[in-house]
Coordinates of C-alpha atoms in Angstrom, one line a residue:
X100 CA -22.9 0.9 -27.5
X101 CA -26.2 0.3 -26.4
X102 CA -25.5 -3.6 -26.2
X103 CA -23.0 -2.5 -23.4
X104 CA -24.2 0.2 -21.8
X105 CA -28.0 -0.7 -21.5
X106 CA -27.7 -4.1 -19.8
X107 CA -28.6 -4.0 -16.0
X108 CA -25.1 -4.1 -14.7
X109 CA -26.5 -6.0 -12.1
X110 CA -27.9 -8.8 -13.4
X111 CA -26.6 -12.7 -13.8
X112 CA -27.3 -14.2 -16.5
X113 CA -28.0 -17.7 -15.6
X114 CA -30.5 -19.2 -18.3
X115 CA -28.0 -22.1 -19.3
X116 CA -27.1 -23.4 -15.8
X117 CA -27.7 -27.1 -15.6
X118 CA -26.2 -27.6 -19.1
X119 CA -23.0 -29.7 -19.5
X120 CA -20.5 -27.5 -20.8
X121 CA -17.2 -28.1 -22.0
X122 CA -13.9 -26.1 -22.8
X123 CA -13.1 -25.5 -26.5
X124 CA -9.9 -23.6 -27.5
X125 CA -9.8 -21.7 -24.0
X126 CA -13.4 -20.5 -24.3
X127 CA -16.5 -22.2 -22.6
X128 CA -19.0 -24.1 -24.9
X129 CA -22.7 -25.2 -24.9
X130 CA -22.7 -28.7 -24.8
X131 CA -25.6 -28.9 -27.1
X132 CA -25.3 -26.1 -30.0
X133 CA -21.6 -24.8 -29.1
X134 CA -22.9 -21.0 -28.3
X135 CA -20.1 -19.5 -26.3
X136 CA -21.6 -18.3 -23.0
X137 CA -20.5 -15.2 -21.1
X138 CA -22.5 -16.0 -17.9
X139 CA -22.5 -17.5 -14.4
X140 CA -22.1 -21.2 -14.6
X141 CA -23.8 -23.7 -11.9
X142 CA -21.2 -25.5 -9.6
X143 CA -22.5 -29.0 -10.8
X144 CA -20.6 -28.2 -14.1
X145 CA -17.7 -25.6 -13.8
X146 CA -16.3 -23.5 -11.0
X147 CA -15.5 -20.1 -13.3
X148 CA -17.6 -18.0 -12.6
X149 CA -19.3 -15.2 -14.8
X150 CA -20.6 -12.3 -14.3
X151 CA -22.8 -10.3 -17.1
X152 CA -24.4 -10.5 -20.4
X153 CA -23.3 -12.9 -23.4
X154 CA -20.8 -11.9 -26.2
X155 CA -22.2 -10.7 -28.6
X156 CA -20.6 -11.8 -32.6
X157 CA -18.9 -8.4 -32.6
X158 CA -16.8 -9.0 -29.3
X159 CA -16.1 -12.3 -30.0
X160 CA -14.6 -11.1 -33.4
X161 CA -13.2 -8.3 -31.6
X162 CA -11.6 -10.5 -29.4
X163 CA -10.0 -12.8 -32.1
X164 CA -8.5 -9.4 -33.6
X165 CA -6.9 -8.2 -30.3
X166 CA -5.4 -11.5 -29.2
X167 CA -2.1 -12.0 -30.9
X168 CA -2.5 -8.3 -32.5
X169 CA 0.4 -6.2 -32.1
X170 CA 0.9 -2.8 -29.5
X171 CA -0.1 -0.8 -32.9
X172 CA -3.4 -2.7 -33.7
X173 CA -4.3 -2.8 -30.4
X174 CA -4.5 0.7 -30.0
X175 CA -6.1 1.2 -33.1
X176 CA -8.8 -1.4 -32.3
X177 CA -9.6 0.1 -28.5
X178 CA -10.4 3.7 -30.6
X179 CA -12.5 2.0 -32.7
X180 CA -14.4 -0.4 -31.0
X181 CA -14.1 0.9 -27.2
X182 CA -17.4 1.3 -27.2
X183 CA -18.7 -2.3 -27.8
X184 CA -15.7 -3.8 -25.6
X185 CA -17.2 -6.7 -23.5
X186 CA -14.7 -7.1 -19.7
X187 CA -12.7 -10.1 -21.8
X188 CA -12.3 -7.6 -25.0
X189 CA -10.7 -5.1 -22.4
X190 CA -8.6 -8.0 -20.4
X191 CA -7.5 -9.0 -23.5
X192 CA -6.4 -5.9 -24.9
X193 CA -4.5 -4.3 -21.5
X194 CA -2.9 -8.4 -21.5
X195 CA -1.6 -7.9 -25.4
X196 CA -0.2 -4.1 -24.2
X197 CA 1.2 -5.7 -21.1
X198 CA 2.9 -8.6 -22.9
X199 CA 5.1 -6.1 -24.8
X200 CA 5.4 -3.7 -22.3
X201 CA 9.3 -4.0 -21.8
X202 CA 9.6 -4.9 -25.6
X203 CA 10.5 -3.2 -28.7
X204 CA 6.5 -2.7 -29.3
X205 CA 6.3 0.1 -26.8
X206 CA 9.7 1.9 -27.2
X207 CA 9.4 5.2 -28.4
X208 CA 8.0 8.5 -27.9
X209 CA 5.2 7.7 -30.5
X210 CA 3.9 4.9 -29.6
X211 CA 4.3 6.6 -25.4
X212 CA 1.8 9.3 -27.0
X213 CA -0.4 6.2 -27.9
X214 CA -0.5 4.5 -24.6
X215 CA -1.3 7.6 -22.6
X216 CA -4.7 8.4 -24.5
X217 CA -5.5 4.6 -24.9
X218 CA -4.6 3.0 -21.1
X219 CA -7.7 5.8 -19.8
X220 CA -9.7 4.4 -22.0
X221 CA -9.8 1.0 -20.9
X222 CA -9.2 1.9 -17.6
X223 CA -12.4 4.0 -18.0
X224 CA -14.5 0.8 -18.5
X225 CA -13.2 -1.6 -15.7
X226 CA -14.4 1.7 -13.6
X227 CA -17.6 2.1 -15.6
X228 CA -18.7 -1.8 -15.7
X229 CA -16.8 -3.1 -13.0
X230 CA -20.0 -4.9 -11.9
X231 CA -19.5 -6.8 -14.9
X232 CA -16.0 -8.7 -14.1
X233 CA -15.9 -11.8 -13.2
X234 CA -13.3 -13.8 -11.1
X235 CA -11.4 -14.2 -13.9
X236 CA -11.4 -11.0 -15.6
X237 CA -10.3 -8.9 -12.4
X238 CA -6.8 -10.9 -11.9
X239 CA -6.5 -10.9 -14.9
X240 CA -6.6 -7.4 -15.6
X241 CA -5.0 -6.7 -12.3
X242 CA -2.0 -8.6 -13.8
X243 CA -2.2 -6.3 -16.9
X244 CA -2.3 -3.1 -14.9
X245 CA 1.1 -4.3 -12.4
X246 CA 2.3 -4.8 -15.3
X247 CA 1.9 -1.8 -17.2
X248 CA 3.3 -0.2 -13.6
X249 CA -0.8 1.0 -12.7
X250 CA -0.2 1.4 -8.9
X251 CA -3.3 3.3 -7.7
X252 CA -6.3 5.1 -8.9
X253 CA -9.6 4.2 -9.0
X254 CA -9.5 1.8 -11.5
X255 CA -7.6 -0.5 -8.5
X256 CA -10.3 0.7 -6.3
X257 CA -12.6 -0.8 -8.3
X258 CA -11.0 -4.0 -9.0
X259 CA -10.1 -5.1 -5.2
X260 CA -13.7 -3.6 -4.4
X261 CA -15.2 -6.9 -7.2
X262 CA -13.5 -9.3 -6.0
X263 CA -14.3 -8.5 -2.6
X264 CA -17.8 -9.1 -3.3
X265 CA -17.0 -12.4 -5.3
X266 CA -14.2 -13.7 -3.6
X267 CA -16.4 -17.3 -2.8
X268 CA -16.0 -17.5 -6.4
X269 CA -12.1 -17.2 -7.0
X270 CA -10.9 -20.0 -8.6
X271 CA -7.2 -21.0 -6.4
X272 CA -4.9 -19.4 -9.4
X273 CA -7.2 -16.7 -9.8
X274 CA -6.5 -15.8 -6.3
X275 CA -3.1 -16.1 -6.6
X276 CA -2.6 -14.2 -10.0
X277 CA -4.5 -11.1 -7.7
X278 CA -2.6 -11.4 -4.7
X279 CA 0.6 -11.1 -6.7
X280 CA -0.3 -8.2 -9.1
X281 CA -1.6 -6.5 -5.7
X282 CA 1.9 -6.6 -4.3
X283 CA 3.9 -6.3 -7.6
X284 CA 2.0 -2.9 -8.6
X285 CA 2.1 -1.9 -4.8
X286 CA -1.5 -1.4 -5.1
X287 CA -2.4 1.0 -1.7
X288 CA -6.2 1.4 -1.8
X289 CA -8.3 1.3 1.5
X290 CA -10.3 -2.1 0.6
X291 CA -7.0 -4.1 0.1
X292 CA -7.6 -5.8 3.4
X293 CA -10.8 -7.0 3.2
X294 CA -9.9 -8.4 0.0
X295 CA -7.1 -10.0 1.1
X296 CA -9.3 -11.2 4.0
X297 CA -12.5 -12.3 2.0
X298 CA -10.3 -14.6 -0.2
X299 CA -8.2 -16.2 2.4
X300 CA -11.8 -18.7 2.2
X301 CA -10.9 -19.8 -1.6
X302 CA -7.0 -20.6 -0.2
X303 CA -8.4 -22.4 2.7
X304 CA -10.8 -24.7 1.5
X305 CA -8.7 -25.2 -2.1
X306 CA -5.5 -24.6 -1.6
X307 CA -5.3 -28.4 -3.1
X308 CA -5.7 -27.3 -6.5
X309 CA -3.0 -25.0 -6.2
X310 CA 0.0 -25.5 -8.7
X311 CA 3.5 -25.0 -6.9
X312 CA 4.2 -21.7 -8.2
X313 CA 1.1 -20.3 -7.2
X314 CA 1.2 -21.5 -4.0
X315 CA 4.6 -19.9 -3.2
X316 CA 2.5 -16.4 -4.9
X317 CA 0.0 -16.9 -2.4
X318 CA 2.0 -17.3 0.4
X319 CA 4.7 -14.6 -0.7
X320 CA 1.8 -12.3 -1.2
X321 CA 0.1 -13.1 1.7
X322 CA 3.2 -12.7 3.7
X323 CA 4.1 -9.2 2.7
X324 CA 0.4 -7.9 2.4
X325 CA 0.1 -9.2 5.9
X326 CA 3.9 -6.8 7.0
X327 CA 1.7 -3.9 5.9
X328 CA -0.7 -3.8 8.6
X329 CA -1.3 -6.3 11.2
X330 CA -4.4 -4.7 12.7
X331 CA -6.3 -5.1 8.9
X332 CA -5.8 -9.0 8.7
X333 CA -8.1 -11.4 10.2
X334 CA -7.7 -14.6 11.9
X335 CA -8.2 -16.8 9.0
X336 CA -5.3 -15.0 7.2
X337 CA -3.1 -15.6 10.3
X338 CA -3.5 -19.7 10.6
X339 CA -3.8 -19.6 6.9
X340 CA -0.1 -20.7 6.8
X341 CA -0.7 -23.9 8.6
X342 CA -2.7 -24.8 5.9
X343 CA 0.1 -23.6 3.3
X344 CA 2.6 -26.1 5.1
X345 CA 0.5 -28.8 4.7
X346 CA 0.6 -28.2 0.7
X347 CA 4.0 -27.1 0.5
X348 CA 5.2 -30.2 1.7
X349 CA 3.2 -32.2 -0.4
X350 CA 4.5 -30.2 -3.4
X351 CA 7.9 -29.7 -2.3
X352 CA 9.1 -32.4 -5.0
X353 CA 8.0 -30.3 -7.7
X354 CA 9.3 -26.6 -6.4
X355 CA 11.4 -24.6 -8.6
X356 CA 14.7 -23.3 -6.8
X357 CA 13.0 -20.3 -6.8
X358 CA 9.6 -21.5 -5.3
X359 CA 11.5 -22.9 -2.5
X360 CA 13.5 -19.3 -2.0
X361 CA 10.4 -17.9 -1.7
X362 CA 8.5 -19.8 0.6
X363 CA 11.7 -20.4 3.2
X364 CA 11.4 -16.1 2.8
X365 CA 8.0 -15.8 3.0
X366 CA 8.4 -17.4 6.6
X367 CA 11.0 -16.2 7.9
X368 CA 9.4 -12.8 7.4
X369 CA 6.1 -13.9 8.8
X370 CA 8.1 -14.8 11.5
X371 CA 5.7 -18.1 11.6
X372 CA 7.9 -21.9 12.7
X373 CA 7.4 -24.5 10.8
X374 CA 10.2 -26.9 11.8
X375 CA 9.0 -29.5 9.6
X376 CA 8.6 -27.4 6.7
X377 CA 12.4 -25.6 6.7
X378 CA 13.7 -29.0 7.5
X379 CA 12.6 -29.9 3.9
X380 CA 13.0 -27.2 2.3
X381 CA 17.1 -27.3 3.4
X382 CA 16.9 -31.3 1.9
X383 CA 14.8 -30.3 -1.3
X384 CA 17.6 -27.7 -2.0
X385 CA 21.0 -29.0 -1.3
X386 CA 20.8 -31.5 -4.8
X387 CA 19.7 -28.2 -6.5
X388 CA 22.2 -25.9 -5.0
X389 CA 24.0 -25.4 -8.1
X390 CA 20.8 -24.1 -9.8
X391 CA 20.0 -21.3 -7.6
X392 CA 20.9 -17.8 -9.0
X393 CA 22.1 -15.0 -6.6
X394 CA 18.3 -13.5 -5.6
X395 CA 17.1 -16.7 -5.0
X396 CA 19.9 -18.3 -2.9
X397 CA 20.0 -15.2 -0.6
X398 CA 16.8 -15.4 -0.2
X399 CA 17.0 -18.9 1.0
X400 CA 19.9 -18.2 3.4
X401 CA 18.4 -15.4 4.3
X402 CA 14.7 -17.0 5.4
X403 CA 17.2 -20.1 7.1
X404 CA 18.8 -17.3 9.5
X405 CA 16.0 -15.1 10.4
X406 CA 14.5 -18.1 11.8
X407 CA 17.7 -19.4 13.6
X408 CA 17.5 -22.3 11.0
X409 CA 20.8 -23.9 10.9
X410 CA 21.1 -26.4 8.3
X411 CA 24.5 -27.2 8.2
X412 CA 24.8 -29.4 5.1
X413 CA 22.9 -26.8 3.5
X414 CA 25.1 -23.4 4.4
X415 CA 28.0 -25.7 3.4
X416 CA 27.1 -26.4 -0.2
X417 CA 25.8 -22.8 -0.4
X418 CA 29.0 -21.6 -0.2
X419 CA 30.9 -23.2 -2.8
X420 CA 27.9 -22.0 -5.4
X421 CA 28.2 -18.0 -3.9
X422 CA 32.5 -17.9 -3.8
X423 CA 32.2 -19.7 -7.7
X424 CA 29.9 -17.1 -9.1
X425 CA 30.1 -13.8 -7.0
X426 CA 31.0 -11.8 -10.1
X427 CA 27.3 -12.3 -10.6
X428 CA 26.0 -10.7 -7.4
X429 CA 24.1 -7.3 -6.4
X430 CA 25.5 -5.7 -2.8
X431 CA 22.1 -6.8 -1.9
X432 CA 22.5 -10.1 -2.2
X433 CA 25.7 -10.8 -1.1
X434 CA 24.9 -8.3 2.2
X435 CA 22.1 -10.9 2.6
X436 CA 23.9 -13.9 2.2
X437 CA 27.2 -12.5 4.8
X438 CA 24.0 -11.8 7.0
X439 CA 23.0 -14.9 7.3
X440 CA 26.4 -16.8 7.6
X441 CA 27.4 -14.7 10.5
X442 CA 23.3 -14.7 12.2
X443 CA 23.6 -18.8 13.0
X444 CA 27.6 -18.6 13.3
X445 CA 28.4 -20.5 10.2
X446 CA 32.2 -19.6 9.6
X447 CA 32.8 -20.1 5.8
X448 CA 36.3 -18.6 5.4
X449 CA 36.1 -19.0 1.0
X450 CA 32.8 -17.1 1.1
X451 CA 33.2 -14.4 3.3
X452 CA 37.0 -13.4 1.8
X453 CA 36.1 -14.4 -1.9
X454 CA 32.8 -12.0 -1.3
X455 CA 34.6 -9.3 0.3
X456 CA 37.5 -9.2 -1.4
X457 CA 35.5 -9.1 -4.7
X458 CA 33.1 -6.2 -3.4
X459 CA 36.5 -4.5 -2.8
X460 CA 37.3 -4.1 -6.2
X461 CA 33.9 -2.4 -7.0
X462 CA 33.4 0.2 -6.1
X463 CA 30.8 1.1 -8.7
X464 CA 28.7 -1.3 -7.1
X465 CA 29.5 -0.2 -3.6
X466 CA 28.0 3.3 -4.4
X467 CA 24.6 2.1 -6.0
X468 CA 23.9 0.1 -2.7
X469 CA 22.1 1.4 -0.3
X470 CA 23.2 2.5 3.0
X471 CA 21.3 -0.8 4.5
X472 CA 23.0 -3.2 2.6
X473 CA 26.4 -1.5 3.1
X474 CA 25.6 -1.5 7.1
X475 CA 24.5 -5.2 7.0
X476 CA 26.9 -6.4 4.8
X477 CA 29.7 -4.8 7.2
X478 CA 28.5 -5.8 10.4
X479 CA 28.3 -9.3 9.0
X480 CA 31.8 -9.6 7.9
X481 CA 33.1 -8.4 11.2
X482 CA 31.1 -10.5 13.4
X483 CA 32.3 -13.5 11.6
X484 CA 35.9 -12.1 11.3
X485 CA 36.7 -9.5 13.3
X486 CA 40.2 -8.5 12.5
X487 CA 40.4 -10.4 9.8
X488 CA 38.4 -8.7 7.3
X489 CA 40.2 -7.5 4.1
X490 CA 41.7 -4.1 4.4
X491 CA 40.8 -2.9 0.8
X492 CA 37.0 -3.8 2.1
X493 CA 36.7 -1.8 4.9
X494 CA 38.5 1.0 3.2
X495 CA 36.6 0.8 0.4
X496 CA 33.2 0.7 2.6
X497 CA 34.8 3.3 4.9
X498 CA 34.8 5.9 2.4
X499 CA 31.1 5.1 1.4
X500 CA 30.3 5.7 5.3
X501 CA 32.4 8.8 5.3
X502 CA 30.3 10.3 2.0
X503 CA 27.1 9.1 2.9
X504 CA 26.6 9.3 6.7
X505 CA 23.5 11.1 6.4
X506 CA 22.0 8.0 4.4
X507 CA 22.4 5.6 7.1
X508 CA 19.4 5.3 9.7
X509 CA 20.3 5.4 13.7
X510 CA 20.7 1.8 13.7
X511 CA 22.6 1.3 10.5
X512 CA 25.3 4.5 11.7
X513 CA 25.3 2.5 15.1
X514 CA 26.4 -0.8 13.1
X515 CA 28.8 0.6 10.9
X516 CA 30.6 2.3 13.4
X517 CA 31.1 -0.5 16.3
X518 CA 31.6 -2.7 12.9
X519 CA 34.6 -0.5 12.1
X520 CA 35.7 -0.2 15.5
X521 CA 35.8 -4.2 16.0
X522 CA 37.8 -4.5 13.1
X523 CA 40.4 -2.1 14.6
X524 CA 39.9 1.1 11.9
X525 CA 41.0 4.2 14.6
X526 CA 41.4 6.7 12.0
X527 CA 39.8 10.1 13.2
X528 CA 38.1 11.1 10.1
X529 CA 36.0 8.1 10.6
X530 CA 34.8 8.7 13.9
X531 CA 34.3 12.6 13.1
X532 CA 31.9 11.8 10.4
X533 CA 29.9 9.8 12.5
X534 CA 29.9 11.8 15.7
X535 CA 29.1 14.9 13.7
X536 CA 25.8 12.6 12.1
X537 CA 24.7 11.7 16.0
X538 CA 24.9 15.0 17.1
X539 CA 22.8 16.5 14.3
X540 CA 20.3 13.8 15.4
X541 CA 20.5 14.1 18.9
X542 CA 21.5 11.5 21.0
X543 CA 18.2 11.1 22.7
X544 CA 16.5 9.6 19.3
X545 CA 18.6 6.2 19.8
X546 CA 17.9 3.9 22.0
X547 CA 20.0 2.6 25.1
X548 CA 21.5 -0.1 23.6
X549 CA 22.9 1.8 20.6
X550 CA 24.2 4.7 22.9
X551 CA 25.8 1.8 24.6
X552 CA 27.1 0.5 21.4
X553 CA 28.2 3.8 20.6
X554 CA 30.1 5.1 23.2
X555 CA 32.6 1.6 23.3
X556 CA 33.1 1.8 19.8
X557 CA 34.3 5.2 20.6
X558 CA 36.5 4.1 23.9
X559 CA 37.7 1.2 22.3
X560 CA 39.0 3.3 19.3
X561 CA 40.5 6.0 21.3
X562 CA 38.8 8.5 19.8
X563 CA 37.3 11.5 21.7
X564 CA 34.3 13.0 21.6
X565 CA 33.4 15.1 24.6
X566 CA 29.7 16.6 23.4
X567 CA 28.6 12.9 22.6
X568 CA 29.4 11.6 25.6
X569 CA 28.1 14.5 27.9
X570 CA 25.0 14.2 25.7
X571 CA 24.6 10.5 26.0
X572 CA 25.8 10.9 30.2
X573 CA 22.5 12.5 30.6
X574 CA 20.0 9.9 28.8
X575 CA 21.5 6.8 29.8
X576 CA 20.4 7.0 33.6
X577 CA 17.1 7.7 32.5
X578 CA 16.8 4.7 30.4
X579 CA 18.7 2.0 32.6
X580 CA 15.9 -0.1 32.3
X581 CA 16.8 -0.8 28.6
X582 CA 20.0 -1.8 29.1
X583 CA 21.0 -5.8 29.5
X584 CA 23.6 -6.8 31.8

C-alpha cells in the first residue's frame, strides 16, 4: 500500500533515459541488466511513453497471475491485492474481465454479484491514480470499460481528462484504440472535445504508422465524434481528413471489406468529397463484392449515395450479392441499401423485388424495425418503382404505419404517406391514421415542403380531409418563401 499510495503522483521517473532498451515478451527491458522499467522513456530510444513509479516484484508477479487468469481468479486477486495494483495490474485485470465479458465466464447471477463489488474497485483507482497512466494504459483501459458497457462516470472523466494532458505522447494505435472505445461506450463527458482535439496532433504528424484498421477507427471515430457537436471541434480536426485520404489510398490494397465500408461511411457522413478517394474505394471493392456481409455492404452503398457517388460497375455487382443472400439481412440494412439504389437512380429490378418481396414475408422483422427504416425503406421502393411495388409489401408495411403512426417523426409520416399515395394505396383507413397523427401535431410543426407533400398525397388519393387542409390553408401563405417552384 504504501508503495502505491505514497509516490508523488506527480513525478516522472526518468533516471534510465539514454539507455537502449529493448522489447522482451511484450514488456520493455534494460538493455544492460534486463530490469523491467515502468517509466518515461527518451524519444531517442522508444516512443511509449510512461508515466510513474517502477513495478515493484509484487506487481510484476501480480501481473503474471492476472493475465490469462480466469473471470473467477481475477476477482479474487483484485480483493486481495487491490491495494498494491500498479495502472498495468488494473489494465490488465478490467482487459481479462472484458475479454469474457459476453462469454460463459460472466453468465450468471453469481458471478453478476462479483463484478458489481469488484468493477468499483478498479474503477476506484484509475480515479484515484489517474496521474499515473500512461498513453498506453488509458486506451487501454478505455477499451476495457466500452467493453464492459462503462458509458459515463467519473472514472471516463478522468481518463479523457489524461490523455488530454498527454496526448503529444499517443502512440498512432493508441489513439485509435481511445477514439473507438470513446464512441463504442458512448462516453458523454464535457472534456471529450478537447481530447478529441489535442490528439488530432498524433494523427496528423503519424498517421503513417497507422495500420489499416486503425486508420478506418480513426477516421470512423473522428467522423461521428465530430456529428456530435460542430462548434467543439477545431480546425485541425476538420482538414484532418485530407490527411486521412492521403493514407487511405496508400493502404487501400490492404483494407478489409469492412475497412473500406467504413471509410466510404465515414465520409459520406462527414459530408467531406474526396473524388479520388470513392473512386478507389468503388475499384478496391467490386473483386471483393462477394465478401461483404449485409452491415458492411449497406454501409458502402449507403456512403456511395449520400455523396451522389455513382459507380455503376459497382451498384451492378452489388446487387447480385444482396438478391443471393437477403434471407441474411436486418430492415436496416436492406432500407439502406433500397436507399441508396433509388438516391443515384440505379434501377436494379432483381434487388428491389427479391428484397421487397422477401421483407413481405416477415413480418416479424417488419415490427422490430424502427419507424425510420420502415419510412426509408418505403420511400425507396416507390421512387424507383412506383406502381410497381409488390402488393404483399406495401400491405404488409401499411399495417405497420397504421399501428405505429405515432412512432414515425414529421418527416418520416410525410414519406410514408406520399410513398403510399404514389404507389396508388386509396384506402381510407390509411389516410385516417395519418391525418389523425398531423392533427395531434399540428400542422404548423412541418415545414412547407412537407405540407406541400402532404396535401397531394391526399388530392391525389381522393381522400378528404377538411380540418388538414383548412389548417394547412392558413400556414402555407405565411411560409411561401419555403416553397420551390
Amino acid at each position: 500500500t504504501a508503495e502505491v499510495r505514497g509516490i508523488d503522483k506527480g513525478s516522472i521517473y526518468n533516471e534510465n533515459q539514454g539507455k537502449k532498451v529493448k522489447v522482451v515478451a511484450g514488456r520493455e527491458h534494460d538493455g544492460g541488466n534486463g530490469r523491467q522499467l515502468l517509466m518515461q522513456s527518451s524519444p531517442q530510444t522508444t516512443d511509449r511513453f510512461y508515466r510513474g513509479p517502477r513495478p515493484t516484484q509484487t506487481q510484476l508477479n501480480l501481473n503474471s497471475q492476472l493475465l490469462g487468469a480466469s473471470p473467477k481468479q481475477i476477482v479474487e486477486l483484485v480483493d486481495i491485492w487491490v491495494d498494491v495494483f500498479s495502472p498495468v495490474n488494473v489494465v490488465t485485470a478490467l482487459g481479462g474481465l472484458a475479454a469474457h465479458s459476453k462469454g460463459r465466464g460472466l453468465q450468471g447471477k453469481r458471478m453478476a454479484g462479483h463484478l458489481a463489488d469488484v468493477l468499483p474497485i478498479l474503477y476506484g483507482h484509475i480515479i484515484r491514480y489517474g496521474e499515473l497512466y500512461g498513453p498506453h494504459e488509458l486506451s487501454s483501459a478505455a477499451f476495457a470499460l466500452a467493453k464492459l458497457q462503462c458509458s459515463s462516470g467519473p472514472v471516463w472523466e478522468v481518463l479523457i481528462r489524461e490523455a488530454c494532458l498527454t496526448a503529444n505522447h499517443f502512440r498512432p494505435g493508441e489513439v485509435a484504440k481511445l477514439l473507438r472505445a470513446t464512441v463504442v461506450a458512448r462516453v458523454d463527458v464535457p472534456n471529450i472535445f478537447d481530447m478529441l482535439n489535442a490528439v488530432t496532433d498524433t494523427m496528423t504528424r503519424r498517421a503513417a504508422e497507422l495500420h489499416p484498421h486503425e486508420l478506418a477507427d480513426c477516421i470512423w471515430a473522428v467522423t461521428k465524434l465530430s456529428k456530435r457537436s460542430d462548434d467543439c471541434i477545431g480546425d485541425p480536426v476538420r482538414s484532418v481528413y485530407d490527411i486521412f485520404t492521403a493514407q487511405a489510398l496508400e493502404l487501400m490494397p490492404r483494407f478489409t471489406t469492412f475497412d473500406l465500408a467504413t471509410v466510404a461511411w465515414s465520409y459520406a457522413s462527414a459530408k467531406h468529397d474526396a473524388p479520388t478517394l470513392f473512386a478507389a474505394i468503388a475499384a478496391a471493392s467490386v473483386p471483393l463484392i462477394n465478401e461483404f456481409q449485409p452491415k458492411g455492404l449497406s454501409m458502402l452503398l449507403w456512403g456511395f449515395a449520400s455523396r451522389g457517388v455513382h459507380e455503376e460497375a459497382l451498384f451492378a455487382a452489388a446487387g447480385g450479392r444482396v438478391a443471393a443472400t437477403i434471407e441474411e439481412y436486418s430492415v436496416q440494412s436492406a432500407s439502406m441499401v433500397i436507399w441508396s439504389y433509388a438516391k443515384v437512380g440505379h434501377r436494379h429490378p432483381q434487388v428491389v423485388d427479391r428484397t421487397l418481396r422477401y421483407l413481405a414475408c416477415q413480418p416479424e422483422k417488419l415490427g422490430r424495425a424502427r419507424a425510420q427504416h420502415l419510412a426509408n425503406l418505403l420511400w425507396a421502393a416507390v421512387r424507383l418503382h412506383r406502381r410497381e411495388v409488390p402488393d404483399e409489401f406495401l400491405i404488409a408495411v401499411k399495417v405497420e404505419f397504421t399501428e405505429r403512426a405515432r412512432e414515425f417523426t414529421a418527416a418520416e409520416l410525410v414519406m410514408s404517406i406520399w410513398a403510399f399515395a404514389a404507389a396508388g394505396l386509396t384506402e381510407p383507413r390509411l389516410y385516417h391514421a395519418a391525418w389523425q397523427e398531423v392533427m395531434h401535431r399540428k400542422v404548423g410543426s412541418f415545414t412547407a415542403s412537407q405540407m406541400s407533400a402532404l396535401v397531394w398525397a391526399f388530392a391525389s388519393s381522393r381522400r378528404t380531409a377538411p380540418p388538414l387542409f383548412s389548417m394547412v390553408s392558413r400556414h402555407v401563405p405565411q411560409r411561401l418563401e419555403e416553397l420551390t417552384t
